[in-house]
């Protein structure tokens, strides 16, 4: 039996992926750009053995049936690569035990599938010794589109590509996580009970019905990708932040132009957007950028020096019964810096509402997937989950 | 002294006006189409006399200073037309007392300025005997863009025009109110306390910052105007309704693509949108269309036969303490028809929340401005407001 354990991080797009040109191969209609996060990751152990009776899978402590078409698709790609590589036929016949968990709540709508599929692919590649030999991002992509961006740390571009077979639809690293170490992220997890459209269903409906999505993909995104790549290279936060906010807004505009519309932002999301614009205006420069995926949670990109003050801003605008509980601020510890009375007045800072946020996560730009030591395995020597 | 009293109706756009090509002349970047409402109107009395000490104006019972640039602009247009018409110079020197009121709450965000300016222009034209001689819609337009559409009853198109001087930016009637007498409207007035961006400020920001607004104006609206005009001529409700909803959504998408974004819809607006889509899907055909202006209130276009059931739908989805008060349902009386258990189940009809609507107005497509008898004057024989 062979056991390998790896981790792969969450990524948060600043130029959004929305719309597929091929639903089977998960090929997008436009490039996207993301930051890879530290602190938030999936961890996966895979055991392969000729003695296992069959394939089994445990996700976040629950055994799942081994029949997800996307997972089978990923495994099929590996089998093909193994054959091409001339590996012994023996390992191809070995059954797998896959055990995976996220170190953050999956229900919070925080792009858990991207980290999960990136981790599955990275761990399989390590298990099979294929890491350096194949394009991991292309295989992660067939699991979950944006998973391809979690194959690298730092800032990552997913090139849409042109080929029908998708071979050129891969992720490339724009800059490693060491390039702009001051870049940090606050995630505001918003309370929300609405039934939401899945992102797969939503983007499919957008491609079919939005009158604006093509124009966005062809005429807006290319320049934004070029400009934000340059801003990342030059560590130009103002430009980075403005493009990030505009692209988040345009992505949600496309969702609203869909029929029936897909609505992911709620009143709290919009109150956060408004608060950030008021803060930036009062501060006299763009200090914080918001971006929202297919859900109401806000991801704020900002520089380390501004985190203490912005944390105070958020806590004052969104008072919460749990505000002093250690569970309320997760991730990297940070000491708040009170906003001056003068600035608070300029912002017109008032409590927006009570208990509107569930909690806050503080993180930063981080490295890509890692091979973890045996001591961190989720599977025991029999290939079964250690904790169930 | 000469006194004239007229009324002019509210109109609700189904193809939205958003964006000016000339801020001075209020020339739009695209055509728009609206229905003129019965029941909801502005009423204006204007007295002209050589004996008045100066111009005075009362709006909804409050005296206002006579210095609004838009009102002065409208008056300037009339002076020019009077000169051209060879009218005696005497009447040009007479001072005016203008008294105007709406028969609906102005604070509800229900396009009160359109009815108000249309009424001002129609009343002045009547006073000066210019009604048949000048293009009233072009003068109403310089007061408030969408006011030009309130110059006609039924369904109205505001042609954007191409000329720099705006002479071809006028309203034309697509069909009189007698053409499609079954078309009715329910307005759901939504409780909302947010400070909102004015539509003038919002559309100016959209023109400056939205990457999508030009594409909408040039590539989406023209076909929609053509298709909805045909749907109106043919009384094709399905097509009318679908275009109406898509254009409302696209207008709000453009608002969201603006930087900083303009947000007019709130969670209640989105719950109404979702409810209408669920109702139409369960009913098996598009029975109701929603449309939202620059505010959270929903205007539902629907056929008379469906009003009783849709009223029941709305009351059940939005329970309200005042639901049985006569003040809760204003406008044309209507008897509810309970939704069948089967349909309610298909819709998954549950209360969305308590007291989320302020009240409901039931109206229909109506006639254009009217000259009213002396008995309806808002000014007494001294030219002063009768009720203050």
XYZ file of C-alpha atoms in Angstrom:
776
model
C 0.000 0.000 0.000
C 1.095 3.535 -0.804
C -0.233 6.595 1.063
C 0.326 10.241 0.130
C -1.015 13.379 1.846
C -1.078 16.862 0.320
C -2.729 20.264 0.815
C -4.040 22.722 -1.762
C -5.192 26.287 -1.078
C -8.338 28.273 -1.741
C -8.083 30.980 -4.397
C -10.207 34.118 -4.764
C -10.605 35.554 -8.259
C -10.082 39.262 -8.910
C -11.008 38.865 -12.597
C -13.953 36.506 -12.552
C -14.548 33.256 -14.399
C -18.213 33.198 -15.501
C -19.361 31.212 -18.493
C -18.151 28.059 -20.211
C -17.489 27.586 -23.925
C -17.457 23.803 -23.340
C -19.489 22.330 -20.492
C -17.844 18.909 -20.772
C -14.222 20.051 -20.673
C -14.958 23.066 -18.428
C -13.435 25.525 -20.861
C -14.161 29.161 -19.977
C -15.213 32.004 -22.284
C -12.627 34.346 -20.734
C -9.340 34.419 -18.837
C -9.485 34.905 -15.079
C -6.979 36.010 -12.430
C -6.871 35.086 -8.755
C -4.898 35.364 -5.555
C -4.075 32.125 -3.746
C -4.814 32.293 -0.005
C -2.784 31.091 2.912
C -4.551 29.646 5.995
C -7.463 28.197 4.004
C -6.878 24.875 2.290
C -8.083 21.375 1.563
C -6.038 18.432 2.822
C -6.271 15.061 1.092
C -4.768 11.667 1.822
C -4.914 8.976 -0.845
C -4.027 5.364 -0.259
C -3.605 2.952 -3.188
C -3.470 -0.764 -2.589
C -3.924 -4.000 -4.535
C -5.730 -5.325 -1.452
C -8.591 -2.791 -1.260
C -11.926 -4.326 -2.197
C -12.993 -1.177 -4.040
C -12.629 2.590 -4.344
C -13.874 4.557 -1.327
C -14.044 8.253 -0.501
C -14.581 10.303 2.655
C -15.240 14.062 2.424
C -15.167 16.137 5.600
C -15.741 13.057 7.722
C -18.613 11.590 5.712
C -18.254 8.633 3.331
C -19.537 9.511 -0.127
C -20.364 7.211 -3.026
C -17.536 6.977 -5.532
C -19.536 7.949 -8.588
C -19.245 11.724 -9.092
C -18.772 12.166 -12.859
C -16.190 14.884 -12.254
C -14.070 12.747 -9.947
C -14.294 9.793 -12.344
C -13.278 12.193 -15.103
C -10.190 13.283 -13.167
C -9.236 9.636 -12.498
C -9.717 8.768 -16.171
C -7.250 11.523 -17.107
C -4.703 10.065 -14.702
C -5.138 6.581 -16.120
C -4.467 7.941 -19.591
C -1.378 9.818 -18.428
C -0.100 6.737 -16.610
C -0.486 4.634 -19.746
C 1.334 7.260 -21.806
C 4.131 7.420 -19.212
C 4.708 3.681 -19.559
C 4.035 3.005 -15.861
C 3.563 -0.588 -14.815
C 0.067 -1.840 -15.439
C -0.120 -3.004 -11.875
C -0.709 0.359 -10.198
C -3.519 1.079 -12.667
C -5.489 -1.792 -11.203
C -4.973 -0.727 -7.555
C -8.078 0.605 -5.808
C -8.036 3.988 -4.045
C -9.107 5.250 -0.642
C -9.488 9.038 -0.767
C -9.983 11.075 2.393
C -10.299 14.851 2.164
C -11.215 17.701 4.478
C -11.222 21.472 4.429
C -9.857 23.481 7.343
C -12.690 26.019 6.874
C -16.490 25.591 6.919
C -17.593 24.308 3.509
C -21.099 25.651 3.990
C -19.846 29.229 4.071
C -19.723 29.321 0.272
C -15.988 29.888 0.143
C -14.928 28.176 -3.073
C -14.298 24.873 -1.316
C -14.551 22.834 -4.523
C -11.566 24.648 -6.072
C -9.263 23.706 -3.198
C -10.732 20.206 -3.051
C -10.204 19.330 -6.723
C -6.774 20.969 -6.834
C -5.817 18.857 -3.830
C -7.212 15.666 -5.365
C -5.204 16.222 -8.545
C -2.005 17.237 -6.757
C -2.213 14.254 -4.411
C -2.889 11.769 -7.233
C -0.002 13.205 -9.254
C 2.282 12.767 -6.242
C 1.019 9.234 -5.642
C 1.620 8.268 -9.263
C 4.916 10.134 -9.578
C 3.512 12.284 -12.384
C 3.973 15.705 -10.767
C 6.613 17.050 -13.106
C 5.372 15.201 -16.154
C 1.866 16.469 -16.713
C -0.065 19.740 -16.787
C -1.765 19.480 -13.390
C -3.857 22.619 -13.860
C -5.588 21.157 -16.936
C -6.629 18.066 -15.005
C -7.755 20.092 -11.967
C -9.851 22.167 -14.406
C -11.937 19.168 -15.482
C -12.817 18.646 -11.808
C -13.906 22.211 -11.106
C -12.980 25.062 -13.451
C -11.439 27.433 -10.935
C -9.545 24.559 -9.237
C -6.862 24.964 -11.912
C -5.872 28.284 -10.300
C -5.270 26.581 -6.913
C -2.394 24.570 -8.433
C -0.127 27.608 -7.963
C 0.591 30.018 -5.137
C 0.734 33.817 -5.372
C -1.179 35.395 -8.237
C -2.431 33.110 -10.973
C -3.944 33.552 -14.419
C -6.187 30.925 -15.975
C -5.792 31.288 -19.707
C -9.057 30.487 -21.461
C -7.241 29.075 -24.492
C -8.629 28.587 -27.977
C -8.317 24.887 -28.673
C -11.429 22.723 -28.820
C -9.666 19.986 -26.832
C -8.820 22.448 -24.044
C -5.115 21.598 -23.974
C -4.252 25.306 -23.849
C -6.770 26.139 -21.124
C -4.284 26.099 -18.256
C -3.202 28.132 -15.251
C 0.057 30.078 -15.127
C 1.621 31.824 -12.176
C 1.822 35.613 -12.581
C 3.861 36.121 -9.411
C 4.800 33.910 -6.437
C 3.426 34.634 -2.959
C 6.769 36.169 -1.987
C 6.415 38.883 -4.654
C 3.862 41.041 -2.817
C 3.992 39.863 0.801
C 2.054 42.900 2.051
C -1.114 41.777 0.285
C -3.656 40.475 2.782
C -7.299 39.456 2.737
C -10.251 39.830 5.097
C -13.209 37.575 4.368
C -16.510 38.769 5.806
C -18.804 35.759 6.058
C -22.358 37.048 5.692
C -25.404 35.469 7.331
C -27.717 34.246 4.599
C -30.460 31.667 4.356
C -31.593 32.095 0.781
C -31.579 29.187 -1.626
C -29.008 30.203 -4.192
C -28.423 29.195 -7.770
C -25.330 26.958 -8.026
C -22.488 28.579 -9.909
C -22.535 25.785 -12.503
C -26.258 26.323 -13.127
C -25.927 30.093 -12.982
C -23.115 30.412 -15.492
C -24.801 28.030 -17.877
C -27.972 30.173 -17.756
C -25.909 33.354 -18.200
C -24.245 32.013 -21.348
C -27.655 31.079 -22.766
C -29.572 34.251 -21.851
C -27.387 37.248 -21.002
C -27.231 39.795 -23.816
C -24.064 41.266 -22.285
C -21.890 38.265 -21.355
C -20.205 37.901 -24.748
C -19.333 41.570 -24.864
C -17.846 41.291 -21.372
C -15.768 38.221 -22.302
C -14.458 39.642 -25.587
C -14.270 43.387 -24.990
C -13.872 44.005 -21.255
C -11.956 41.125 -19.677
C -8.855 41.024 -21.950
C -7.826 44.584 -21.100
C -8.577 44.070 -17.420
C -6.405 40.930 -17.308
C -3.572 42.809 -18.961
C -3.928 45.817 -16.654
C -4.242 43.844 -13.420
C -1.251 41.655 -14.349
C 0.777 44.813 -14.770
C -0.561 46.196 -11.475
C 0.489 42.957 -9.735
C 3.974 43.079 -11.284
C 4.350 46.722 -10.234
C 2.633 46.236 -6.849
C 0.304 49.099 -7.798
C -2.460 48.629 -5.225
C -4.700 51.472 -6.481
C -5.018 49.992 -9.956
C -5.258 46.426 -8.641
C -8.070 47.432 -6.280
C -10.077 49.452 -8.789
C -10.021 46.697 -11.429
C -10.899 44.097 -8.784
C -13.981 46.024 -7.653
C -15.102 46.845 -11.187
C -14.800 43.237 -12.262
C -16.699 41.926 -9.242
C -19.461 44.425 -10.012
C -19.522 43.488 -13.695
C -19.687 39.774 -12.929
C -22.733 40.383 -10.708
C -24.182 42.677 -13.392
C -23.982 39.770 -15.856
C -25.718 37.555 -13.272
C -28.514 40.124 -13.041
C -28.735 40.344 -16.849
C -29.381 36.582 -16.873
C -32.964 35.339 -17.321
C -34.266 34.541 -14.789
C -31.617 36.575 -12.978
C -29.028 34.978 -10.673
C -28.712 37.043 -7.530
C -25.780 36.305 -5.240
C -25.387 39.624 -3.422
C -27.824 40.552 -0.670
C -28.501 43.780 1.225
C -25.573 43.076 3.572
C -23.204 42.553 0.626
C -24.334 45.872 -0.813
C -23.911 47.573 2.567
C -20.301 46.294 2.620
C -19.709 47.634 -0.918
C -21.092 51.006 0.110
C -19.001 51.037 3.306
C -15.777 50.312 1.400
C -16.464 53.101 -1.103
C -17.180 55.523 1.758
C -13.988 54.438 3.553
C -11.824 54.794 0.446
C -13.332 58.190 -0.342
C -12.767 59.444 3.214
C -9.239 58.011 3.323
C -8.417 59.907 0.131
C -7.094 56.836 -1.688
C -8.243 53.318 -2.537
C -7.124 51.330 0.508
C -9.495 48.364 0.229
C -10.969 46.382 -2.674
C -14.030 44.164 -2.330
C -14.774 41.145 -4.480
C -17.709 38.719 -4.293
C -17.975 35.225 -5.761
C -21.277 33.421 -6.344
C -22.459 34.184 -2.824
C -22.961 37.067 -0.398
C -19.566 36.876 1.392
C -17.144 39.751 0.840
C -13.437 39.179 0.213
C -11.521 42.336 0.949
C -8.055 42.692 -0.564
C -5.905 45.228 1.304
C -2.330 45.932 2.380
C -1.064 44.693 5.754
C -0.635 48.220 7.130
C -4.367 48.912 6.680
C -5.744 45.703 8.208
C -5.951 46.945 11.836
C -7.990 50.023 10.905
C -10.263 48.220 8.421
C -10.982 45.525 10.997
C -12.132 48.273 13.352
C -14.225 49.774 10.538
C -15.972 46.468 9.877
C -16.572 45.723 13.551
C -18.111 49.165 14.121
C -20.316 49.008 11.017
C -21.420 45.455 11.828
C -21.777 45.080 15.595
C -22.105 41.463 16.684
C -22.861 39.644 19.917
C -19.847 37.400 19.302
C -17.515 40.251 18.380
C -15.095 39.526 21.234
C -15.222 35.751 20.979
C -12.012 34.185 19.616
C -14.204 32.363 17.099
C -15.328 35.630 15.502
C -11.932 36.506 14.003
C -10.321 33.418 12.472
C -6.978 33.080 10.726
C -3.965 35.329 11.241
C -4.187 37.238 14.575
C -4.334 41.032 14.285
C -4.623 43.927 16.705
C -7.256 46.492 15.810
C -6.453 50.166 15.406
C -9.357 52.468 16.259
C -10.547 54.723 13.465
C -10.048 58.379 14.364
C -13.140 60.428 15.185
C -12.357 62.649 12.248
C -12.250 59.756 9.777
C -15.348 58.123 11.301
C -17.202 61.396 10.767
C -16.042 61.658 7.162
C -17.181 58.064 6.533
C -20.453 58.765 8.333
C -19.743 55.570 10.252
C -22.879 54.204 11.917
C -23.851 50.636 12.823
C -25.552 49.144 9.746
C -27.264 46.319 11.603
C -26.758 43.736 14.303
C -25.328 40.236 13.800
C -25.267 40.578 10.011
C -21.872 38.842 9.755
C -21.182 35.300 10.970
C -17.442 35.790 11.388
C -14.325 37.250 9.795
C -11.285 35.407 8.401
C -7.929 37.183 8.174
C -5.517 35.710 5.667
C -2.913 36.691 3.067
C -1.548 35.621 -0.284
C -0.005 32.187 0.134
C 1.913 29.388 -1.500
C 0.544 26.613 -3.725
C -0.104 22.907 -2.940
C 2.264 21.085 -0.590
C 3.245 17.478 0.038
C 2.695 16.878 3.756
C 4.633 14.511 6.045
C 3.239 11.104 6.962
C 2.398 12.398 10.437
C -0.325 14.507 8.876
C -2.077 11.657 7.086
C -5.852 11.435 7.320
C -5.692 7.662 6.697
C -4.215 5.029 9.005
C -1.970 2.170 7.980
C -5.028 0.144 6.966
C -6.034 2.967 4.624
C -9.052 3.954 6.708
C -9.864 7.436 8.084
C -8.143 8.150 11.406
C -11.049 10.246 12.703
C -14.624 9.543 11.676
C -56.306 86.910 -14.702
C -56.405 83.616 -16.514
C -56.499 80.246 -14.684
C -56.101 76.806 -16.251
C -56.080 73.401 -14.519
C -54.861 70.161 -16.093
C -53.803 66.658 -15.106
C -50.976 64.483 -16.463
C -50.402 60.816 -15.682
C -47.508 58.775 -14.355
C -45.809 56.455 -16.851
C -43.828 53.290 -16.137
C -41.139 52.313 -18.630
C -40.913 48.776 -19.962
C -37.802 49.602 -22.001
C -35.743 51.766 -19.689
C -34.236 55.198 -20.225
C -30.783 55.208 -18.581
C -28.042 57.523 -19.763
C -27.973 60.935 -21.398
C -26.027 61.931 -24.501
C -26.612 65.597 -23.567
C -27.066 66.576 -19.912
C -28.285 70.082 -20.742
C -30.993 69.132 -23.229
C -31.774 65.809 -21.504
C -31.180 63.773 -24.652
C -31.028 60.018 -24.028
C -28.581 57.457 -25.401
C -31.405 55.069 -26.306
C -35.116 54.924 -27.097
C -37.478 53.939 -24.300
C -41.053 52.621 -24.159
C -43.628 53.054 -21.406
C -47.204 52.458 -20.415
C -49.184 55.461 -19.169
C -51.092 54.752 -15.957
C -54.625 55.667 -14.998
C -55.402 56.569 -11.358
C -51.993 58.131 -10.691
C -51.459 61.675 -11.883
C -50.225 65.155 -11.150
C -52.748 68.012 -11.166
C -51.581 71.549 -11.844
C -53.361 74.919 -11.831
C -51.610 77.910 -13.320
C -52.844 81.467 -12.977
C -51.349 84.255 -15.073
C -52.033 87.854 -14.218
C -50.555 91.288 -14.888
C -51.339 92.080 -11.238
C -49.191 89.404 -9.564
C -46.149 90.850 -7.830
C -43.988 87.927 -8.922
C -43.869 84.280 -9.899
C -44.852 81.857 -7.114
C -45.073 78.104 -6.917
C -46.662 75.605 -4.520
C -45.826 71.900 -4.771
C -47.883 69.425 -2.758
C -49.030 72.140 -0.387
C -45.639 73.724 0.233
C -44.475 76.973 -1.344
C -41.181 76.510 -3.163
C -38.749 79.128 -4.428
C -39.210 79.825 -8.117
C -35.633 79.151 -9.167
C -35.330 75.507 -10.237
C -33.163 75.607 -13.382
C -35.335 72.981 -15.029
C -38.567 74.907 -14.440
C -36.945 78.136 -15.636
C -35.742 76.189 -18.669
C -39.281 75.022 -19.457
C -40.622 78.579 -19.093
C -37.868 79.912 -21.334
C -38.948 77.458 -24.061
C -42.515 78.712 -23.777
C -41.442 82.338 -24.038
C -39.564 81.519 -27.238
C -42.546 79.662 -28.684
C -44.857 82.524 -27.775
C -42.595 85.007 -29.527
C -42.463 82.804 -32.615
C -46.257 82.427 -32.580
C -46.664 86.208 -32.694
C -48.616 86.327 -29.423
C -49.121 89.724 -27.861
C -46.164 90.827 -25.820
C -48.465 91.497 -22.937
C -48.984 87.913 -21.781
C -45.222 87.386 -21.835
C -44.864 89.904 -19.042
C -47.612 88.404 -16.859
C -46.416 86.686 -13.708
C -47.429 83.125 -12.911
C -48.801 81.343 -9.874
C -48.260 77.590 -10.244
C -49.882 75.134 -7.875
C -49.317 71.410 -8.347
C -50.012 68.233 -6.441
C -49.807 64.505 -6.967
C -52.654 62.204 -6.017
C -50.111 59.627 -4.809
C -47.321 59.839 -2.199
C -44.299 61.505 -3.804
C -41.922 59.954 -1.300
C -42.741 56.455 -2.539
C -40.329 56.860 -5.444
C -43.000 56.517 -8.093
C -41.755 58.679 -10.953
C -43.527 61.756 -9.627
C -41.300 64.171 -11.540
C -42.405 62.760 -14.899
C -46.080 63.427 -14.194
C -45.244 66.789 -12.624
C -43.255 68.181 -15.566
C -45.662 66.758 -18.143
C -48.474 68.501 -16.290
C -46.577 71.787 -16.045
C -45.932 71.778 -19.787
C -49.453 70.701 -20.730
C -50.997 73.336 -18.463
C -48.737 76.120 -19.732
C -49.490 75.130 -23.333
C -53.209 75.273 -22.570
C -52.853 78.617 -20.803
C -50.942 80.107 -23.732
C -53.099 78.474 -26.409
C -50.086 76.664 -27.845
C -51.334 73.094 -27.439
C -51.687 72.214 -31.102
C -48.841 74.386 -32.254
C -45.765 73.002 -30.504
C -44.125 69.660 -29.723
C -45.126 69.378 -26.075
C -43.094 66.229 -25.459
C -39.839 67.985 -26.386
C -40.490 70.731 -23.837
C -41.568 68.251 -21.147
C -38.291 66.428 -21.827
C -36.154 69.414 -20.827
C -37.972 69.394 -17.474
C -37.450 65.722 -16.711
C -36.448 63.257 -19.458
C -39.149 60.656 -18.938
C -41.820 63.387 -18.566
C -42.030 63.474 -22.365
C -43.685 60.052 -22.297
C -46.454 61.305 -19.975
C -47.698 63.658 -22.717
C -49.547 60.709 -24.294
C -51.843 57.984 -23.006
C -51.614 54.276 -23.797
C -48.187 52.977 -24.849
C -45.563 55.540 -25.724
C -42.124 55.483 -27.315
C -39.548 58.171 -26.616
C -37.350 58.330 -29.668
C -33.791 59.184 -28.679
C -33.201 61.083 -31.930
C -29.872 61.952 -33.497
C -29.850 65.734 -33.706
C -27.547 67.714 -31.452
C -30.313 70.255 -30.781
C -32.669 67.474 -29.638
C -35.526 68.510 -31.926
C -36.050 64.865 -32.919
C -35.938 63.551 -29.356
C -39.688 63.331 -28.895
C -42.387 60.985 -27.670
C -44.815 59.223 -30.016
C -47.848 57.183 -29.125
C -47.537 53.500 -30.059
C -51.149 52.676 -29.143
C -53.930 54.522 -27.298
C -55.162 53.256 -23.928
C -58.226 51.792 -25.628
C -56.070 49.444 -27.736
C -55.271 46.933 -24.989
C -57.829 47.631 -22.257
C -57.077 44.354 -20.452
C -53.584 45.526 -19.491
C -53.394 46.343 -15.793
C -50.708 47.159 -13.268
C -50.061 46.318 -9.629
C -47.481 48.485 -7.888
C -45.912 46.942 -4.806
C -44.527 49.766 -2.684
C -41.563 48.348 -0.760
C -40.458 49.536 2.675
C -36.983 50.988 2.345
C -34.907 53.409 4.339
C -31.676 53.416 2.396
C -30.270 56.621 1.025
C -30.429 56.102 -2.706
C -28.520 57.614 -5.582
C -30.766 60.018 -7.531
C -31.560 58.807 -11.015
C -29.930 61.922 -12.507
C -26.723 61.282 -10.565
C -26.857 57.548 -11.188
C -27.278 57.719 -14.947
C -24.553 60.299 -15.261
C -22.166 58.016 -13.352
C -23.246 55.023 -15.483
C -22.458 56.869 -18.723
C -19.030 57.806 -17.366
C -18.044 54.445 -15.864
C -20.070 51.476 -17.089
C -18.189 49.343 -19.612
C -21.490 47.839 -20.788
C -23.889 50.803 -21.137
C -22.914 51.691 -24.700
C -23.297 48.124 -25.864
C -26.736 48.018 -24.252
C -27.825 51.290 -25.904
C -26.560 50.391 -29.367
C -26.894 46.610 -29.554
C -29.642 45.517 -27.164
C -32.264 48.260 -26.898
C -33.076 48.839 -30.614
C -34.237 45.250 -31.160
C -36.140 45.235 -27.883
C -37.992 48.437 -28.804
C -38.915 46.939 -32.172
C -40.037 43.639 -30.636
C -42.044 45.141 -27.786
C -43.767 47.599 -30.156
C -44.855 44.626 -32.244
C -45.970 42.758 -29.108
C -48.059 45.775 -28.084
C -49.640 46.060 -31.564
C -50.445 42.342 -31.535
C -51.425 42.266 -27.840
C -48.901 39.450 -27.380
C -48.581 39.423 -23.595
C -45.939 36.644 -23.414
C -43.468 38.564 -25.562
C -44.336 41.898 -23.945
C -43.743 40.437 -20.473
C -40.491 38.676 -21.263
C -38.906 41.747 -22.860
C -40.140 43.923 -19.983
C -38.496 41.701 -17.365
C -35.270 41.299 -19.331
C -34.969 45.035 -19.838
C -35.607 45.812 -16.176
C -32.917 43.306 -15.241
C -30.485 44.725 -17.783
C -31.045 48.279 -16.612
C -30.209 47.229 -13.031
C -27.240 45.247 -14.361
C -25.902 48.466 -15.908
C -26.437 50.216 -12.562
C -24.366 47.503 -10.875
C -21.663 47.784 -13.563
C -21.367 51.480 -12.641
C -18.456 52.591 -10.424
C -19.202 52.978 -7.596
C -22.285 50.860 -8.294
C -25.832 52.260 -8.099
C -28.047 49.809 -6.285
C -31.782 50.374 -6.444
C -33.121 46.876 -5.817
C -33.092 45.459 -2.300
C -33.674 41.963 -0.890
C -37.452 42.503 -1.009
C -37.293 43.544 -4.682
C -35.317 40.383 -5.439
C -37.796 38.273 -3.465
C -40.591 39.726 -5.655
C -38.612 38.904 -8.830
C -38.097 35.352 -7.620
C -41.778 35.012 -6.654
C -42.956 36.151 -10.103
C -40.645 33.695 -11.863
C -41.881 30.877 -9.609
C -45.523 31.878 -10.263
C -45.056 32.061 -14.034
C -43.232 28.721 -14.075
C -45.950 27.039 -11.993
C -48.732 28.635 -14.071
C -47.128 27.234 -17.222
C -47.064 30.584 -19.027
C -45.820 34.102 -18.400
C -48.769 35.730 -16.643
C -46.965 38.578 -14.872
C -44.043 40.850 -15.762
C -42.079 42.827 -13.178
C -40.262 46.064 -13.848
C -38.305 48.275 -11.422
C -37.317 51.920 -11.858
C -34.567 53.618 -9.855
C -35.974 52.326 -6.566
C -37.059 49.119 -4.847
C -40.791 49.243 -5.756
C -42.091 46.603 -8.159
C -44.476 47.451 -11.011
C -46.226 44.319 -12.179
C -47.796 44.363 -15.651
C -50.513 41.717 -16.030
C -53.852 41.075 -17.717
C -57.097 41.921 -15.919
C -58.163 38.277 -15.656
C -55.053 37.440 -13.601
C -55.196 40.334 -11.129
C -57.397 38.618 -8.500
C -55.092 35.598 -8.233
C -51.844 37.579 -8.323
C -53.149 39.871 -5.586
C -53.721 36.776 -3.462
C -50.220 35.550 -4.342
C -48.642 38.821 -3.219
C -50.670 39.026 -0.005
C -49.735 35.465 0.952
C -46.041 35.904 0.164
C -45.928 39.252 1.973
C -48.190 39.108 5.032
C -48.834 42.530 6.539
C -50.515 43.862 9.677
C -52.454 46.316 7.519
C -53.439 43.752 4.897
C -57.180 44.197 5.457
C -57.104 47.975 5.889
C -58.675 49.890 2.967
C -55.445 51.904 2.824
C -53.389 48.816 1.941
C -54.890 48.337 -1.517
C -55.229 51.683 -3.282
C -56.584 52.435 -6.745
C -59.066 50.294 -8.673
C -61.004 47.954 -6.346
C -60.524 44.241 -6.963
C -61.771 41.033 -5.391
C -59.092 38.467 -4.650
C -59.230 34.943 -5.983
C -57.512 32.385 -3.731
C -54.661 30.467 -5.299
C -55.447 26.760 -5.467
C -53.575 24.464 -3.090
C -52.101 22.693 -6.072
C -50.681 25.889 -7.571
C -49.461 27.133 -4.162
C -47.572 23.868 -3.763
C -46.012 24.145 -7.220
C -44.934 27.723 -6.433
C -43.646 26.609 -3.040
C -45.616 29.568 -1.664
C -44.444 30.518 1.833
C -44.499 33.876 3.625
C -41.272 35.667 2.686
C -41.389 38.116 5.578
C -43.683 40.359 7.579
C -44.581 43.973 6.744
C -42.080 44.130 3.858
C -44.543 46.055 1.652
C -46.031 49.444 2.555
C -49.079 49.093 0.321
C -50.258 48.018 -3.129
C -51.704 50.202 -5.906
C -53.960 48.660 -8.536
C -54.170 50.586 -11.787
C -54.335 50.092 -15.547
C -53.182 51.668 -18.786
C -54.786 55.102 -19.027
C -55.269 58.200 -21.123
C -52.914 61.163 -21.491
C -53.121 64.668 -19.956
C -56.534 66.289 -19.555
C -57.856 69.824 -19.241
C -59.938 69.903 -16.063
C -63.020 72.027 -15.329
C -62.745 75.197 -13.269
C -64.367 73.403 -10.333
C -61.194 71.366 -9.969
C -58.864 74.349 -9.725
C -56.203 74.320 -7.022
C -56.117 78.141 -7.077
C -58.879 80.511 -5.991
C -60.006 83.604 -7.827
C -57.152 85.572 -6.270
C -54.695 83.075 -7.718
C -53.798 81.629 -4.314
C -53.942 77.982 -3.236
C -57.380 76.906 -2.049
C -55.985 74.509 0.540
C -52.720 75.176 2.254
